[in-house]
PDB file of C-alpha atoms in Angstrom:
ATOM      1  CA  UNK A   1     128.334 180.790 170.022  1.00  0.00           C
ATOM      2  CA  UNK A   2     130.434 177.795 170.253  1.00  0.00           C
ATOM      3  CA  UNK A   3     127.645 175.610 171.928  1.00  0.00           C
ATOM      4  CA  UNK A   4     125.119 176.400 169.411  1.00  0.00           C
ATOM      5  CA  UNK A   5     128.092 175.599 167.181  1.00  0.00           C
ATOM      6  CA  UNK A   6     128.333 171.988 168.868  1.00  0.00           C
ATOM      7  CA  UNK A   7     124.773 171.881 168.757  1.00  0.00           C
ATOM      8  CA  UNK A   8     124.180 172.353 165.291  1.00  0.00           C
ATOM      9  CA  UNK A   9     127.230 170.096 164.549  1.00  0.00           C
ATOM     10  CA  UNK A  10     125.268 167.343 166.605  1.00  0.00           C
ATOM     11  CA  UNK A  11     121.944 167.524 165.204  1.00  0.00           C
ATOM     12  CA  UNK A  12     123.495 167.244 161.367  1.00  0.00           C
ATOM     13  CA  UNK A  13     125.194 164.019 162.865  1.00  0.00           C
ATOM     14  CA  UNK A  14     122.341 162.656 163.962  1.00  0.00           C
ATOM     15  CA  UNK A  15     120.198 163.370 160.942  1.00  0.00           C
ATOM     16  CA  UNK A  16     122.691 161.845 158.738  1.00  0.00           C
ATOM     17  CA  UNK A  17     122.721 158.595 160.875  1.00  0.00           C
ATOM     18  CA  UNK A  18     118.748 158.386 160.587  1.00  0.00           C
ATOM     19  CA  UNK A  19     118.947 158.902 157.067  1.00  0.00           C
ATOM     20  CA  UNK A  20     121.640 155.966 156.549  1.00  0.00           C
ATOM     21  CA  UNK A  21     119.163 153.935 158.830  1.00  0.00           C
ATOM     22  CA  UNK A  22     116.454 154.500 156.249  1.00  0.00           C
ATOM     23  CA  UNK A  23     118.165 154.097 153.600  1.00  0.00           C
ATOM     24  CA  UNK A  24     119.417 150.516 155.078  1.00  0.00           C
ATOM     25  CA  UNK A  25     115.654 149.559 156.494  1.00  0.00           C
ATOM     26  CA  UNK A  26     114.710 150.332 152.738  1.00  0.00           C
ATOM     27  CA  UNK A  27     117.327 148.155 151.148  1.00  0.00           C
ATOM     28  CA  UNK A  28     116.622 145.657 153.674  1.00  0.00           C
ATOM     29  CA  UNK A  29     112.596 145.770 153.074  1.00  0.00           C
ATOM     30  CA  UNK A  30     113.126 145.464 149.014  1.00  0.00           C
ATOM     31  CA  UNK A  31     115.851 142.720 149.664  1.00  0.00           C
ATOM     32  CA  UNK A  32     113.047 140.647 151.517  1.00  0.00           C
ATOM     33  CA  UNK A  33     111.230 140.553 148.389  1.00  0.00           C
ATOM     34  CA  UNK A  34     112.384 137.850 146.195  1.00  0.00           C
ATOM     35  CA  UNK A  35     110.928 137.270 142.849  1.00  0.00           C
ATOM     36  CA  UNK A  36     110.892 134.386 141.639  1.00  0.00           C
ATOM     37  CA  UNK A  37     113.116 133.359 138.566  1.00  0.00           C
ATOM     38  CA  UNK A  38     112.653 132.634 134.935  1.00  0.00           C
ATOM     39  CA  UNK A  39     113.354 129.127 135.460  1.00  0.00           C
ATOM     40  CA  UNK A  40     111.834 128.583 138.214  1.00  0.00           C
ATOM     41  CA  UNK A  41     108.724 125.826 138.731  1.00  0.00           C
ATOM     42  CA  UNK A  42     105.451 127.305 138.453  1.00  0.00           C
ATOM     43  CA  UNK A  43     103.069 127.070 141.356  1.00  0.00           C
ATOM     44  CA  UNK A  44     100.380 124.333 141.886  1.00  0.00           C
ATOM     45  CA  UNK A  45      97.627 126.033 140.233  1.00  0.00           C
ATOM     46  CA  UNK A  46     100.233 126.875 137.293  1.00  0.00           C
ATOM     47  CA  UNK A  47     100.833 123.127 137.451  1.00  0.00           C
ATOM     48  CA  UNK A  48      97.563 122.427 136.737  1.00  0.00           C
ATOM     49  CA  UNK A  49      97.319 124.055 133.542  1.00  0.00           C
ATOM     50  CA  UNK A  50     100.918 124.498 132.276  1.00  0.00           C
ATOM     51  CA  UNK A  51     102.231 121.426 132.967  1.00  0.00           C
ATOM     52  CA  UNK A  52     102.695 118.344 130.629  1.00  0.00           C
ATOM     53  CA  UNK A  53     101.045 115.171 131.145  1.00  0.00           C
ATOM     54  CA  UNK A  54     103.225 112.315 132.431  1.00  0.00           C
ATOM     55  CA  UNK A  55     105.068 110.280 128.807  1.00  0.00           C
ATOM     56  CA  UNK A  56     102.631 107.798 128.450  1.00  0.00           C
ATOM     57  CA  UNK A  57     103.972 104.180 128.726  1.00  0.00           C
ATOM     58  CA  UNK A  58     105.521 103.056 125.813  1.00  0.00           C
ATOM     59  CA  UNK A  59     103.452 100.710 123.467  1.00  0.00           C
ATOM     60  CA  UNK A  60     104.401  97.711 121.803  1.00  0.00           C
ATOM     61  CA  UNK A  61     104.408  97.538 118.066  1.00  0.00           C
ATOM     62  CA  UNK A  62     101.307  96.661 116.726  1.00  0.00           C
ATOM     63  CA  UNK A  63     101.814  94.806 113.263  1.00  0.00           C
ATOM     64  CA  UNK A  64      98.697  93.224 111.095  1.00  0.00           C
ATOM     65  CA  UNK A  65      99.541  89.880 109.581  1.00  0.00           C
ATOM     66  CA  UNK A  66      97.994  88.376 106.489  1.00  0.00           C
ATOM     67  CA  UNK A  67      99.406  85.562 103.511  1.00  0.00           C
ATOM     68  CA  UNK A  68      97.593  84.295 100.300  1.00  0.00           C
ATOM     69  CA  UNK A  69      98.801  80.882  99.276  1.00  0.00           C
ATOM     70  CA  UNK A  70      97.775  78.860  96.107  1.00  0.00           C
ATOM     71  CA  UNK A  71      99.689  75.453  94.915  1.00  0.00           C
ATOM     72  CA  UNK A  72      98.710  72.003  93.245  1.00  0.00           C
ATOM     73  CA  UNK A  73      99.155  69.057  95.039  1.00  0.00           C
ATOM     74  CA  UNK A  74      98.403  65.574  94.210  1.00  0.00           C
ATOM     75  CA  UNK A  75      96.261  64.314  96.998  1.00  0.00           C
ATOM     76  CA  UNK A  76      93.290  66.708  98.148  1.00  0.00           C
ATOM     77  CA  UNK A  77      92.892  64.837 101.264  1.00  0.00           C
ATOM     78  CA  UNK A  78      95.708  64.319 102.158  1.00  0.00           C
ATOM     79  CA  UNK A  79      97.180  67.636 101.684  1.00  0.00           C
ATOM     80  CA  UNK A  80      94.114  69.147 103.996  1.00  0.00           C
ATOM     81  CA  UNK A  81      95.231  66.639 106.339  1.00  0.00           C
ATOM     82  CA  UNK A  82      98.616  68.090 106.584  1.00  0.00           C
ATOM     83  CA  UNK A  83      97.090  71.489 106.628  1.00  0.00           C
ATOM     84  CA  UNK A  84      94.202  70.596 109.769  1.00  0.00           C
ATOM     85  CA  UNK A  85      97.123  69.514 111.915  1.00  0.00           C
ATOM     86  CA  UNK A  86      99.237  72.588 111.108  1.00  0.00           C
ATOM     87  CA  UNK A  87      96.425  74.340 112.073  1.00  0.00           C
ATOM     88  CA  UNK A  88      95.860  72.468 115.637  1.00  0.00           C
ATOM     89  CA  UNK A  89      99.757  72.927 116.626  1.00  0.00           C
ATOM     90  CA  UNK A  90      99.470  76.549 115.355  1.00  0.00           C
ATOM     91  CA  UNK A  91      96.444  77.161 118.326  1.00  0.00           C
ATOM     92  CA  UNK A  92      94.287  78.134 114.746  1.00  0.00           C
ATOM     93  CA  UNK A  93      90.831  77.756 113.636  1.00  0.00           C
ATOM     94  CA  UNK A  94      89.453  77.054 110.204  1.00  0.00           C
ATOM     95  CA  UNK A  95      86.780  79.689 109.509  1.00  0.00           C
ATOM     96  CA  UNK A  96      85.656  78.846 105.579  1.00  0.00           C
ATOM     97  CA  UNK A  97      86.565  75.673 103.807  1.00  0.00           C
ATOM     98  CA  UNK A  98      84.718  75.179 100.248  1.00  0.00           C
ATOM     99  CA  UNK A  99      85.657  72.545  97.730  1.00  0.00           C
ATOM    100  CA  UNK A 100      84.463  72.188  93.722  1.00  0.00           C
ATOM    101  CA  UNK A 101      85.233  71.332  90.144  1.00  0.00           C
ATOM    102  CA  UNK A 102      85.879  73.732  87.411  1.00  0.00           C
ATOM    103  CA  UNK A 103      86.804  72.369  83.732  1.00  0.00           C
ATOM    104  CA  UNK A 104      89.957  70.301  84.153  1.00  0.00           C
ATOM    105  CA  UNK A 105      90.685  70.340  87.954  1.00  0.00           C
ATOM    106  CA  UNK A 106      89.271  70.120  91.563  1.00  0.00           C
ATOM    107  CA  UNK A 107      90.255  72.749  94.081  1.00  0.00           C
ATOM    108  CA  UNK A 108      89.634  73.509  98.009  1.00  0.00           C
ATOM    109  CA  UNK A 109      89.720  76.462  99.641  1.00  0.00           C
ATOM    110  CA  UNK A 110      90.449  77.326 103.265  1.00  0.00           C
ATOM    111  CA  UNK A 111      90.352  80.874 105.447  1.00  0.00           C
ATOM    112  CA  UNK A 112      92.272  80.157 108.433  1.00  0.00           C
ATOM    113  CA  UNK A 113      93.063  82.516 111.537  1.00  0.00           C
ATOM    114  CA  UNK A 114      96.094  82.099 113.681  1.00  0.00           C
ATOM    115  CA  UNK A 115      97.393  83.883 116.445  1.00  0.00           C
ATOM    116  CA  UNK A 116     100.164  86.222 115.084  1.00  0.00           C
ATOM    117  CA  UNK A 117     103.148  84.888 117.231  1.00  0.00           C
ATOM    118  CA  UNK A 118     102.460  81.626 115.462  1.00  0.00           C
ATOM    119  CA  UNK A 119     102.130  82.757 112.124  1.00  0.00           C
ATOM    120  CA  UNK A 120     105.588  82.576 110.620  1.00  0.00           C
ATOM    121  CA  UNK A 121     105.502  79.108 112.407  1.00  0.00           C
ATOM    122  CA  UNK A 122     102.280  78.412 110.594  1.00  0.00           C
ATOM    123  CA  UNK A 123     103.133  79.206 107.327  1.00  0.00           C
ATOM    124  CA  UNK A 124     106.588  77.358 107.381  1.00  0.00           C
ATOM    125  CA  UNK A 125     104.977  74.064 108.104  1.00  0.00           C
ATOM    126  CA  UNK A 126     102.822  74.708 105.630  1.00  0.00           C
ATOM    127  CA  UNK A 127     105.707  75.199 102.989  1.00  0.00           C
ATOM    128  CA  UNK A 128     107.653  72.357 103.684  1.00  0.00           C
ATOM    129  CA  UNK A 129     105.196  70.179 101.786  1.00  0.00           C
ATOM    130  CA  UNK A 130     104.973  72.013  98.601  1.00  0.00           C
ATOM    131  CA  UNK A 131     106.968  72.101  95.995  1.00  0.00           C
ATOM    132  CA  UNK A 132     106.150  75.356  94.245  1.00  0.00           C
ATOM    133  CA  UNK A 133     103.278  77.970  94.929  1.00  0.00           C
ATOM    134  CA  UNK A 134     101.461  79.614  92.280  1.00  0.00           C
ATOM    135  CA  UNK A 135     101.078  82.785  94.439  1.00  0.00           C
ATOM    136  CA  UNK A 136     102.105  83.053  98.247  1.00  0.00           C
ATOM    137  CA  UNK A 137     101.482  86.716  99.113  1.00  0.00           C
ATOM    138  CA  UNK A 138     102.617  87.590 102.651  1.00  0.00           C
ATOM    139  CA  UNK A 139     101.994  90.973 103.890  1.00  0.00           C
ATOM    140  CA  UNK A 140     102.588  92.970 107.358  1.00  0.00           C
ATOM    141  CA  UNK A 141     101.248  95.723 108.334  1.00  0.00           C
ATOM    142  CA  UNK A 142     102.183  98.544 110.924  1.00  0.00           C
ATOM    143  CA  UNK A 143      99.240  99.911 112.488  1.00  0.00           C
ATOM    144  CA  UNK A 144     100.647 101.384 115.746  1.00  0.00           C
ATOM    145  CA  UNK A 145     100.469 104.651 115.132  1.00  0.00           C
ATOM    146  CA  UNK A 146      96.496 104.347 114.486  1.00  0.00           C
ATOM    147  CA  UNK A 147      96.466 102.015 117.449  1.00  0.00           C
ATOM    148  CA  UNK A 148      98.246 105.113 119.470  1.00  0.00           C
ATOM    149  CA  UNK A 149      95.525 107.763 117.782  1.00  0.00           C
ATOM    150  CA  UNK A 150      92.839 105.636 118.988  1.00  0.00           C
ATOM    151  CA  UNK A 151      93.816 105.201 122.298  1.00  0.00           C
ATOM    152  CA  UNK A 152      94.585 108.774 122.915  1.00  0.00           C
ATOM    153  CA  UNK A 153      91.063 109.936 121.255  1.00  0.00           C
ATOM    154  CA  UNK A 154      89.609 107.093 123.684  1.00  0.00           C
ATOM    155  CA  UNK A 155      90.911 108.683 126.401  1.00  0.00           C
ATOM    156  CA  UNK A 156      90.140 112.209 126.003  1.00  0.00           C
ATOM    157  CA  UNK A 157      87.134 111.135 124.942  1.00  0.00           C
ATOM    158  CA  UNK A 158      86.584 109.684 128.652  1.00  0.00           C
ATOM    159  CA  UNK A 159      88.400 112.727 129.986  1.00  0.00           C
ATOM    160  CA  UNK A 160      85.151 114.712 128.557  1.00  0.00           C
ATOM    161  CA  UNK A 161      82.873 112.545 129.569  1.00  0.00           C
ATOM    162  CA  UNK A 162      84.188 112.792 133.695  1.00  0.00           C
ATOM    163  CA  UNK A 163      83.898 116.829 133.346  1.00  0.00           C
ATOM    164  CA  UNK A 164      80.310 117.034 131.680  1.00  0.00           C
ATOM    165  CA  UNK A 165      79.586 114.525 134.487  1.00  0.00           C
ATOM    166  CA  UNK A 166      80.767 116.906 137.154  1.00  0.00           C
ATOM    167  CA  UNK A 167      78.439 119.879 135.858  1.00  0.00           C
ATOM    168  CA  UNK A 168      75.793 117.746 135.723  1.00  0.00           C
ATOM    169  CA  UNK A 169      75.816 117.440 139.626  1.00  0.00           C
ATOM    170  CA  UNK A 170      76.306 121.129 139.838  1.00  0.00           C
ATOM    171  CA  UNK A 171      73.526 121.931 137.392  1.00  0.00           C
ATOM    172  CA  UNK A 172      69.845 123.105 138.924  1.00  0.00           C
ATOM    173  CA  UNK A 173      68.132 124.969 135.917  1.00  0.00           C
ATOM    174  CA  UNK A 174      66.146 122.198 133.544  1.00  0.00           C
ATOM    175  CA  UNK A 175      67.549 123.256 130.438  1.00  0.00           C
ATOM    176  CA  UNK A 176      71.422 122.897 131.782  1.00  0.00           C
ATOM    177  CA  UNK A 177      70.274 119.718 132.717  1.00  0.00           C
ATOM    178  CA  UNK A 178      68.559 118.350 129.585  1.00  0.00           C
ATOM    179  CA  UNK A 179      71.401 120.063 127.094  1.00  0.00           C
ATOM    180  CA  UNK A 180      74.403 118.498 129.172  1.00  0.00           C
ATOM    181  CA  UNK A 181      72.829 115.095 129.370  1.00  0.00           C
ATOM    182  CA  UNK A 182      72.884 115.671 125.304  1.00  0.00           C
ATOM    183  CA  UNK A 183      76.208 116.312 125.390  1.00  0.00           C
ATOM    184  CA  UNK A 184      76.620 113.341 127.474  1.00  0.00           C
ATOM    185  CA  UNK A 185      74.950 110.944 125.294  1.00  0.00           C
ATOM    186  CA  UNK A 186      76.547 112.015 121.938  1.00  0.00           C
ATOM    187  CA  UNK A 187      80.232 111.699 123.626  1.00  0.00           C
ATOM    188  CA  UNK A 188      79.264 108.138 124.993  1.00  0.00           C
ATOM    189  CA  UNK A 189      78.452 107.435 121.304  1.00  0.00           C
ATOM    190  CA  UNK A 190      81.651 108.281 120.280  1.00  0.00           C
ATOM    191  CA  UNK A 191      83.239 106.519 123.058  1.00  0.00           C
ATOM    192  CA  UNK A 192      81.433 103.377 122.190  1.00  0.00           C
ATOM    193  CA  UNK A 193      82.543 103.888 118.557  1.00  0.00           C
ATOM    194  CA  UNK A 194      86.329 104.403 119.281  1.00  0.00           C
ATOM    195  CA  UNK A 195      85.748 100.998 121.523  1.00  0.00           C
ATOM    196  CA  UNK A 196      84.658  98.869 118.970  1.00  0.00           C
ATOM    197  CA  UNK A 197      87.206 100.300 116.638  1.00  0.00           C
ATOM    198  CA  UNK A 198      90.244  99.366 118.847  1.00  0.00           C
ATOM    199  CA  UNK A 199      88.570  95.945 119.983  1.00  0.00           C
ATOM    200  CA  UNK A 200      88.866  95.443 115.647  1.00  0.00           C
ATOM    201  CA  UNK A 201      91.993  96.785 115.396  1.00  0.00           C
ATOM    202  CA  UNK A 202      93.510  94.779 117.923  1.00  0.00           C
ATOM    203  CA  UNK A 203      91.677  91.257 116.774  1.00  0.00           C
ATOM    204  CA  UNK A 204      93.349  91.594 113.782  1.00  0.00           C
ATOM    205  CA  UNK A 205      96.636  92.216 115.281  1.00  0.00           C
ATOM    206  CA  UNK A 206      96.238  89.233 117.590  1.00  0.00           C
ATOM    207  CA  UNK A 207      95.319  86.920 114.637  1.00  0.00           C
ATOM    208  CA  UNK A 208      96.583  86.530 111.231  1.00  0.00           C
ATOM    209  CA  UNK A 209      94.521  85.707 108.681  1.00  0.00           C
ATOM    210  CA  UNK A 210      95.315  83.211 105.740  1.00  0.00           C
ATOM    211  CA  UNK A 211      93.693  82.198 102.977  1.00  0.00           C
ATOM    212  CA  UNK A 212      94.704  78.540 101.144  1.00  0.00           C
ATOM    213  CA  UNK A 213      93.797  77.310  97.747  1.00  0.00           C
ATOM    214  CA  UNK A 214      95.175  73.893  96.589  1.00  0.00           C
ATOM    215  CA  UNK A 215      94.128  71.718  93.701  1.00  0.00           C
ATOM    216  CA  UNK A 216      94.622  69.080  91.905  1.00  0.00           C
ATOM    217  CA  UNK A 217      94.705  68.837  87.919  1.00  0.00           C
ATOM    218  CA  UNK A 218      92.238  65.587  86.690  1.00  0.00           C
ATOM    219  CA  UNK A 219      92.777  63.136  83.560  1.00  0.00           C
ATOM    220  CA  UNK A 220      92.018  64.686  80.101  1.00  0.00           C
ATOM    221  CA  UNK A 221      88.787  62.071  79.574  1.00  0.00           C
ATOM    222  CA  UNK A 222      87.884  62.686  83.566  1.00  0.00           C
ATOM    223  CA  UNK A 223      87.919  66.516  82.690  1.00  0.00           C
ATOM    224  CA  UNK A 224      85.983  66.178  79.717  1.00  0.00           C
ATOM    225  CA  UNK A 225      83.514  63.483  80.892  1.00  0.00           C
ATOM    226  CA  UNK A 226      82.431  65.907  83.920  1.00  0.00           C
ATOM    227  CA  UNK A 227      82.532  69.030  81.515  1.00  0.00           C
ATOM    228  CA  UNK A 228      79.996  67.181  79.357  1.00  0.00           C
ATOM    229  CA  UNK A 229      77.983  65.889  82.065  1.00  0.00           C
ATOM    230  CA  UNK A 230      77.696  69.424  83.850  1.00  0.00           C
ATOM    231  CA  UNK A 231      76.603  70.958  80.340  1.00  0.00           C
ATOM    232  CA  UNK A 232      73.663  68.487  79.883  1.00  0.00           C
ATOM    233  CA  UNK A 233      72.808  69.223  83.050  1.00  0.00           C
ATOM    234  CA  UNK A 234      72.788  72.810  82.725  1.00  0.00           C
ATOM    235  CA  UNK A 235      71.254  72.330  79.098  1.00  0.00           C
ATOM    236  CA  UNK A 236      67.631  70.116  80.853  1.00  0.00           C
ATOM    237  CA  UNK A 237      67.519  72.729  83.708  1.00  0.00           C
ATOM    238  CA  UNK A 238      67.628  75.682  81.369  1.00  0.00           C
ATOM    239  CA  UNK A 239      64.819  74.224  79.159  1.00  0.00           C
ATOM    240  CA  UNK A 240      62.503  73.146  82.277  1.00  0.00           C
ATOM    241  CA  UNK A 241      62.620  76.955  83.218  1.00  0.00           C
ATOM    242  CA  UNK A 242      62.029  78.237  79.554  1.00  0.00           C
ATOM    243  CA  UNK A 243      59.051  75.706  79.379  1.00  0.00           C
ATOM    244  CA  UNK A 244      57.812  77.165  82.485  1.00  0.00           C
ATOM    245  CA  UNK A 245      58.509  80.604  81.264  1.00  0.00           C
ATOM    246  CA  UNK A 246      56.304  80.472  77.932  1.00  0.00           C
ATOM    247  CA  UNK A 247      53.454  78.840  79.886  1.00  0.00           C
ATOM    248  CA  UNK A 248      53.479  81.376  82.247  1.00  0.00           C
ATOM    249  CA  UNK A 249      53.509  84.194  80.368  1.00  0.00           C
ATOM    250  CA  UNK A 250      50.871  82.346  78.160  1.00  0.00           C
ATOM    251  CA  UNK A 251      48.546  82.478  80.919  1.00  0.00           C
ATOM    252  CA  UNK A 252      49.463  85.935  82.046  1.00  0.00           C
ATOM    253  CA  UNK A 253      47.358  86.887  78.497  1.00  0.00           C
ATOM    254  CA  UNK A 254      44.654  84.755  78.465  1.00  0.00           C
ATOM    255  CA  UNK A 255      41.776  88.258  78.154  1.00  0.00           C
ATOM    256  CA  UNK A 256      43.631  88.866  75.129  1.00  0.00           C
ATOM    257  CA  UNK A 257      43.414  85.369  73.480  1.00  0.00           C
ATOM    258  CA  UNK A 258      39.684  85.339  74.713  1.00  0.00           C
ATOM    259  CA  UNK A 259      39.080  88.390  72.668  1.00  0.00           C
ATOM    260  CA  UNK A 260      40.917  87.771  69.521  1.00  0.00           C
ATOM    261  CA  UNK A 261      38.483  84.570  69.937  1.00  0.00           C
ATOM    262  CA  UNK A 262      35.693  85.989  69.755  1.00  0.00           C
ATOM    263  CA  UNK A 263      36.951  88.557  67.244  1.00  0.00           C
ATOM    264  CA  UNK A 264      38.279  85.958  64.850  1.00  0.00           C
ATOM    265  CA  UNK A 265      34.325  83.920  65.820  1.00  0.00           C
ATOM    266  CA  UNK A 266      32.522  87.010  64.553  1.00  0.00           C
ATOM    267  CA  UNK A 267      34.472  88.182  61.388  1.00  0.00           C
ATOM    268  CA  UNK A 268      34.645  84.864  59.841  1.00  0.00           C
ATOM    269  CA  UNK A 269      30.563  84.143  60.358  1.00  0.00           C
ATOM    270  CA  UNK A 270      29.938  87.679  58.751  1.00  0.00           C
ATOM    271  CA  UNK A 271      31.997  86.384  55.554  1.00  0.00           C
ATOM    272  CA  UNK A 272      30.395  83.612  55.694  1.00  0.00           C
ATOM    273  CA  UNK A 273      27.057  85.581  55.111  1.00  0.00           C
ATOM    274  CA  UNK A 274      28.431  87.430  52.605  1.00  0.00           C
ATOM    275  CA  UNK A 275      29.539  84.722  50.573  1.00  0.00           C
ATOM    276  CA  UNK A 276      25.993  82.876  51.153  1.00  0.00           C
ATOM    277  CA  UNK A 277      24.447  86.135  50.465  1.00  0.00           C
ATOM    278  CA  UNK A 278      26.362  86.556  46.742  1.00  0.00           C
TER     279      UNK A 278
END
């Protein structure tokens, strides 16, 4: 009795140790297992489609430039003169320059573009000779955030282009083919649009634009003498054309005046054989 005692004794023992050492390979096995935390960084193919694109570089301020000026000035020429030379230290171009007369003055007009880190430069030198403007308008506009819109559509717009590109190597059946090379072509449409949109957008930003009007006033008997002179003008031109006018649309008739010819021809012979007749 008292070894089967011991025996039993020794086999509870041992059971209870193998349980404890199952238990403890168990713990150990889930403890191997690590998951991965909330915060942790997804992996690469996560990256790949979770992830946010790099900050684009920051962009400098894009700004469009523009002025209106108007004045009178005593000496046309010399005036334009002063103007031409502003316009060669300024790195500018003239683009439109008209001159004329109206009733009591004479007047030119200039369109001039400068590059827009020599505008406030341009139109300072400009000032200096004047003594008062009329009208000097001077505007600038902020146009970076449609510069930034552009750009970004430009880009994904590229981005597209690359992926339909990619499937068109893959592609074997004809009509894949034929409908991504549609795809294709309408996309490098739009790319080609969004270009020449930007290359606009930043031409104006790179160069101002300014438009100049300066005139001079002329003597009362000047004014009237070329007023006068303009208005006989106007008056012998305007009755050359309606001379011109009536004969034309004289001979645009002639059937007509052939038969009321003939018509008057035979009504007054039949009177006159009445009359002969009575």
């Amino acid at each position: 009795m008292r070894y089967i005692f011991f025996l039993s004794v020794f086999f509870c023992v041992l059971s209870g140790c193998s349980k404890a050492e199952e238990s403890k390979d168990e713990v150990m096995s889930i403890s191997a297992i690590k998951l991965p935390p909330k915060n942790d960084a997804p992996s690469s193919n996560d990256k790949n489609l979770n992830a946010p694109e790099a900050p684009s570089p920051k962009i400098e301020q894009k700004i469009i430039k523009e002025a209106s000026l108007r004045f009178e000035t005593n000496d046309l020429g010399e005036t334009f003169s002063q103007i031409k030379s502003a316009v060669a230290a300024n790195k500018g171009n003239i683009l439109i320059d008209s001159e004329g007369k109206d009733y009591n003055s004479v007047f030119r007009n200039l369109t001039i573009k400068v590059p827009s880190q020599n505008f406030d430069n341009f139109i300072n030198t400009i000032s200096k000779g004047v003594s008062y403007f009329e009208r000097k308008d001077i505007s600038a506009e902020d146009v970076t955030e449609q510069y930034i819109d552009l750009t970004t559509r430009l880009k994904n717009k590229r981005k597209l282009e690359e992926r339909y590109l990619q499937l068109l190597q893959k592609a074997t059946k004809i009509s894949e083919i034929l409908e991504i090379e549609k795809q294709v072509s309408i996309i490098r449409e739009e790319i080609e649009a969004k270009e020449g949109q930007l290359k606009y957008l930043e031409s104006r930003v790179s160069e101002s634009t300014v438009t100049i009007e300066f005139y001079k006033n002329l003597p009362e008997q000047e004014a009237v003498q070329l007023s006068y002179g303009s208005k006989l003008w106007t008056a012998i031109k305007s009755g050359f054309f309606s001379l011109s006018s009536f004969v034309i649309s004289i001979i645009s008739i002639w059937p007509f005046i052939i038969i009321f010819c003939v018509l008057a021809y035979f009504i007054r012979k039949r009177l006159k054989r009445k009359k002969e007749q009575s």
